[in-house]
Structure formats: C-alpha cells, structure tokens
Amino acid sequence: MTTTPTALTAETLLEGLNDPQQQAVRHEGVPLLVVAGAGSGKTRVLTRRIAWLIAVRKAHPGSILAITFTNKAAAEMKERVSELVGNRARMMWVSTFHSSCVRILRKEVEHLGYERLKSNFSIYDAQDQKRLIQLVCSDMELDPRRFQPGPILHWISNHKNELRGPDEVAAEARNSIDETYAAAYKSYQRRLREANAVDFDDLIMETVRLFQLKPEIRETYRRRFRHILVDEYQDTNHAQYALIHQLCGQDLEEHDPTTLDGLPADRVPPAELMVVGDADQSIYAFRGADIRNIMDFEKDFPDARTILLEQNYRSTQTILTAANAVIERNEGRKPKRLWSDAGDGEKIVGYVADTEHDEARFVSTEIDALTDQGLKPSDVAVFYRTNAQSRVFEEIFIRTGLPYKVVGGVRFYERREIRDALAYLRMLVNPDDQVSLRRILNTPKRGIGDRAVLAITMFADRERITFWEALQRAAEAPGLATRSQTNIEGFVAMVVELQQMVAAGERPDVVLETVLDRSGYLASLEGSDDPQDATRVENLGELVAVAREFAEDPVAAPSADPADVDAGLVEPGLADFLERVALVADSDQIPDAPADDAADPDAPEDQGVVTLMTLHTAKGLEFPVVFLTGLEDGVFPHSRALGDKPELEEERRLAYVGITRARQRLYISRAVVRSAWGAPAHNPGSRFLGELPIDLVDWRRTEADQTRWTRPSYGSSDDYSGNRLGAPNAAGRRNFSSAAARADAAAKSKPSRPIPVLAPGDKVTHDSFGLGTVVAVEGAAEKSVASIDFGSDGVKRLLLRYAPVEKL
DNA sequence: AATTAGTTCATTTTT
DNA sequence: TGAACTAATT
C-alpha cells in the first residue's frame, strides 16, 4: 500500500476491510458503538476512520480527539494516521484521558478556584499518594492498624471516580468509620492542593468539575472537538464517562439547566462520537472501570448505532472456539462469536503437572521443542494470574538456559533512585511539592533528620507558610539545632542555585546531571560498596539519556504531542519532561513485536526472549504461542473471586483475554500441588478447564498420570482435593486466614496422607534439599524410611510419612 | 543515624 | 516462603 498522502482516496482507505469494518469507517452522524472482539482489527478501523474523516470528509485534524488508554497506543495510532494523511495529523489530539485532561487543566487551572493550584502543578502517582496519606494519617493520629494507607486511598479513588468530592462524601457518612475516611479524604485533598499537586484521579474529576463550573469553557472544547473517538471503552470509569458526555452529550442541558449560565446563544451541535470496545475484555473493574458504560451505550445514547466486529484475524478457529465456549458462560452478556477463516490449526495442548516446578519444567521443555521446530523464543509468551508465579518459571528457565524477560514487577520509574532524581526535578519546578521536597531533603544524608523536619513542619504550620518557605526561614524556627540549621541553609542555597538554572531555561538533561552532581546523590552511590548501588548509577545514566533524547527530539520520544511543538510552544523544558515521565511511565516495559531490526549484527543468535507476564498485562498483545499456566481454582480464578459472581465473571473475561492472545498454539497447564506462602496446597483444576470443549484439547498428561501415591486403604475416593502433601510442619500450620488454608482446613476431616512409594534408583525432590536419588528403602507404608542421596547435601534417612519428598 | 531483629501479610494495576 | 515494613538496638 502506498503511503503517499496524495494518493489517498476513499477506495484505498476501505481497501482490505471487511464489510462491518467499512461501515464503521464510513459511518456518519449518530453515536456509534463498535463492538470489537479480540483480534478483529479495531486499531485498523480506528486509524482508517480518522484518516477517512480528514481525507474524505474534510474534517480539520484539529477537530479530532482520539482517546486511548495507554500512551503507547496513542503514539502508535498517531504514527499510523500520519502514515496515511501525513503531517496534517499533527494537529489532532490523540492521547490518553489523563494526558488530555492535563492539557486542559494546565491551561485552565485558575478557573477551578483553588488558591494554591497553579499551572505548574505536580502529578502524584500511587507512591506519592501513599506518602501524602501517611502524612494525613499521622496528622489525624489515626490508629495505623485500623486505618491503613492502601484501603483509604482505594476508598478515596473510588469516590473520585464517581465524582464525589470530600464534602459530599462527608455529608453521607453513615458511621464513624466513614466519617474518619471522609475526614482523611478532605485532609488529603487539602494537602494535595497546598502542595500544588493533583493525583491521577483528580485529573479527570477536576476536568469534569471545570466543565460543570464553567459552561463557557466546556463550550469552547465542544466547539473544537467535532469528532471524538474512544478506544477501550469498556475500561472507562464513571468520571471518564461523564467527561465524554460533557463533550458529546446532546441532552446534557436538559439534565442540568443550572449549568446553562454563561453559555453562548449559538451553541454547537454535539460532536460525532465513536467508541470502540469489547465488554468481554473488561478486566479492570477493581480499578473503577465500569462495564455498564459499554453495556448501556445504546441506552445512554438512544439513537446510537452498533456495529459488531466478529471476524478475527489473529487466531486459529480452535483457539477462538475455545475462547467463545468459555466466555459464553458469563450471564447477561451480549452474544458475540469470534470466527476465523484461518483454519482449525493445532489442538490446544493440556498438561497436568504434579507441582508448579513440574509445570515450569514442562513449559521449558516444550519451548525447547518448539524452538527446534524453528520458532523463536520471542514468539512465545507465558501468562500467569499473579506476579508471584513468575518465580518458578524464572528459576527453571535460568537452569535450562532459556532466555526470558519478565514484564511487570518493579518498573523503571518506580525504582528508588529514579524517583529520587525525579523528586529533585519536581521540587525545582514546583517548590510547594511537599512530598518530593521531603523525599530528597535528606537524600543523600546531609544531617537533616526527623527532629529537624519536625521543627520545620511545626514552624510552617504556625506561620501558615509552606514547607519550602519554612525551610528558607529556618533561622526563625524554634527548637532547631544550630547544626541542622546550617545544613538546611546549605540545602536551600543549593536548591536556589538549581532553580535559577531551571528559570534560565536550561535543558532537562543538563539540569538533571547538575542535580545529581551538586546534590551529592551520585557521589553517594558511587562511594557505596553495595553492589545494588552500581546498578542504580547505571539506571540514573539511563534516565539522563531519556532526558537528553527528550530534549533533543521531543517528537520522536513516545507519545509526544507534536501539536504543542507545532504551535510554537518553544522547546520543551523541564516541566514538559516531568509531565511526560509522569504520564508515560514505562513504555520500555513490553518488548516490541519480535524485532526484525538488524540493530546488532554482532548478535546473530538473537532469537529474542520468552515473555513472562500476568494476564492483565497481556491484554492488547498477541503471540504465536501462548502458555496459560496455573489453571487451578484458587489461583486462576483467584481465590478471592471464587465466592463472588461478578468477580468470577471478571476472572472468566481474563481467561478469555488470555486465550485470545494466542495466534497458532495454545497451551494450558496446571499443577496439582502448588506451594503458596510456604505451605504446599492441593488445588483442584480451574473451573475454566471444564468449560473448554473436550475435543479441542489434547491432554498430554492428566491427573491420573500423576506420580503414584499410596492411598490409604480406607480412602478409596478419587477426590484428593484438599489434601496436603508432606508433613504438617510448622509452616504448614500457620496462615489459616487465606482461602487456600481454609480449603485445607475443610479437608482436615479426611484422614489421609499420601506416602510416596519409592524404590532404589528413583529420582526425587525434597522441599529443602532439592534433587536426590533413592539409595535404599526400609519398612513399608506408614513406616517406610528411605535413604536418599542429595549430592552435596549428603545422604539423608527420611521417614517418608513426614518428609516433603516427591517422586519424579 | 544506621543496622538488625522482629513482625506482618500477602490479586490483578493501561494513568 | 520471603519481601517489606517497624521497632529496637548499638
């Protein structure tokens, strides 16, 4: 296909699209919902439609607002549209909800009516929020047992997503706990604003509030955005939904006539709206996503039209049939069946392992076999429900020499040194940012300890000045040691000097390097003998590189908004860099599609690596081969979801997402025994396994194949679920709070303790000694004792009844 | 101020 | 089990 914009015609834009896809591209007028099943080419539809709007319907690019959920998706979409329509695409707003809202808020903050909130506000992420709420809690002298940061923040976030401010919530508090929470919410908000900061949820909530407060401002944006497209609509929360309505709703005025004040008489008709999503892939309810937004679209927009995309261009029919079969179990779901003309392909391969180690070994061996058949490790992904499950795979993969990469876990921008460095930069841009300021005040150690901080805090409170102002007037603070005062003065002098540098418009990377140097931060790491600190220095080098790249080419950097650059908004400064970093976080996380780039000719064996990740992070990705692991009730579906229908349905959608990531081959596996929190637990197979059509799965190994155990003569039942393996050691008796332990307790009534039947020469594993070979066995059944050679750990005599030994 | 020994508590996390 | 946080020690 040609990429020359001049050759762009209606025909080329519809080329290669199926009928419903074409309809979605051509649609005009009423609100449109595109229900896009997994792999049905929705990104293609979105990009073609945008190009269509510009090229065929002559829409001004600046009148287009396209919302995605990740910056990566935004950057990709912008890129693809640019390929179609060329430079004109620069004027579009293609960004996340959060980025769009930041742009609006930075411009309009003063209309919000917060005294301290200015356009250089900081954006607080989860970690910053936690620090702030901790300050609030200690301020309120809350019992740290009953009121923990996590739950409070979650509670606040829920309310913000529902657009409920602190006063509203306080008014509705029904008990003392709610009242305390509401008070914490109020204090948290107050401190946020005092710090000239907002959190992620505020970005949306405050934008909605802005539009409510100032209808004329809302009107200017309604006027500007004539075409609004929202991707991943099933993941929107209520606040985001409200925002869309403010921009597109045709009947908003009737709902709320009081907001009409100040509206120009010549109001514009609502923008053309298209939302794209798939209710079956809604897996973020726990973060406030409200599946009703997409389910009720036709109700919310009565004249709406719906287009279904069911043809899948990614997977084999076998995989799709499996996915359909699972998701159909969800109730109240709108019917949709994915289909493919790619043929049935391979059967799904199933495997029941004895333990999670065996499961990982199976995966490893199988990947080995696949690579022998010409597949690259980068074609393979291993999915699991929780991050903790990655460990076993890592252990085994390291042992077998299989290259891999874990996606998720500790992200680059969450590392301590990166956050420290960014905290310096943030407080330079916004000295009111107390969280950042407190973070680096004594990092590295410069003799400003808790006592000094306390004295300054009290002084600031009494004088009703900010923390930073109090630091500058440290000499007046009562109860401050002279030594601390000297140290603070040194710190203030350094900050002032750095601030001048920023004010002079110095490049972000240069500021960063100076900060690291002048603060002594880098020196303190370099002087350390902790090997971790060497890595930290490297990471900081990386951050400087990121800043440099940004300074030199902000457009090429991920998710840049060229409209800003075009608009002659000077060259990006430190504040812009911080904003990018705050909202983009980790584009380097997910390895790009198996790179064909001959970037490194010195690495001919570059076959890429196997990708390990949670099912949640897998959303939106695809791989030729997928291993779906840990399919056990209590693991996946997660134990917390077992008793709750909506949650169980969300787990099922997660399974659906996982299955539909696979293009050619899908493996499903589970472990009969899995060690959770130290104690081995016996998990029954996932209910989702039973929902797969049996003829689609080729079971390589089943429960019946598992290592034989002597069954107690009185326990003839096939049902082994709930049995605990090995000795009821100290570890095993702890932790009766978890669901796994509860299942275990329920099983206690059944007297049975499987004892492995061993013979000399057998290979076994022991929980603490590892791999061993049986040398001799004495006694029978309950009294059998085996002598086992564990290599470097020597030969042990073990009473099989108690020893955590497994036959291999 | 920094190390260390206890204690607690364990989903998922696009921004 | 083990990481992550707190409290107590030197």
PDB file of C-alpha atoms (C1' of nucleotides) in Angstrom, chain C:
ATOM      1  C1'  DT C   1       8.248 -18.584  51.745  1.00  0.00           C
ATOM      2  C1'  DG C   2      10.188 -14.147  51.533  1.00  0.00           C
ATOM      3  C1'  DA C   3       9.668  -9.144  50.970  1.00  0.00           C
ATOM      4  C1'  DA C   4       8.722  -5.176  53.075  1.00  0.00           C
ATOM      5  C1'  DC C   5       7.955  -2.591  56.900  1.00  0.00           C
ATOM      6  C1'  DT C   6       8.556  -1.348  62.041  1.00  0.00           C
ATOM      7  C1'  DA C   7      10.733  -1.281  66.351  1.00  0.00           C
ATOM      8  C1'  DA C   8      14.630  -1.707  68.995  1.00  0.00           C
ATOM      9  C1'  DT C   9      19.197  -1.663  69.478  1.00  0.00           C
ATOM     10  C1'  DT C  10      24.244  -0.120  69.159  1.00  0.00           C
TER      11       DT C  10
END
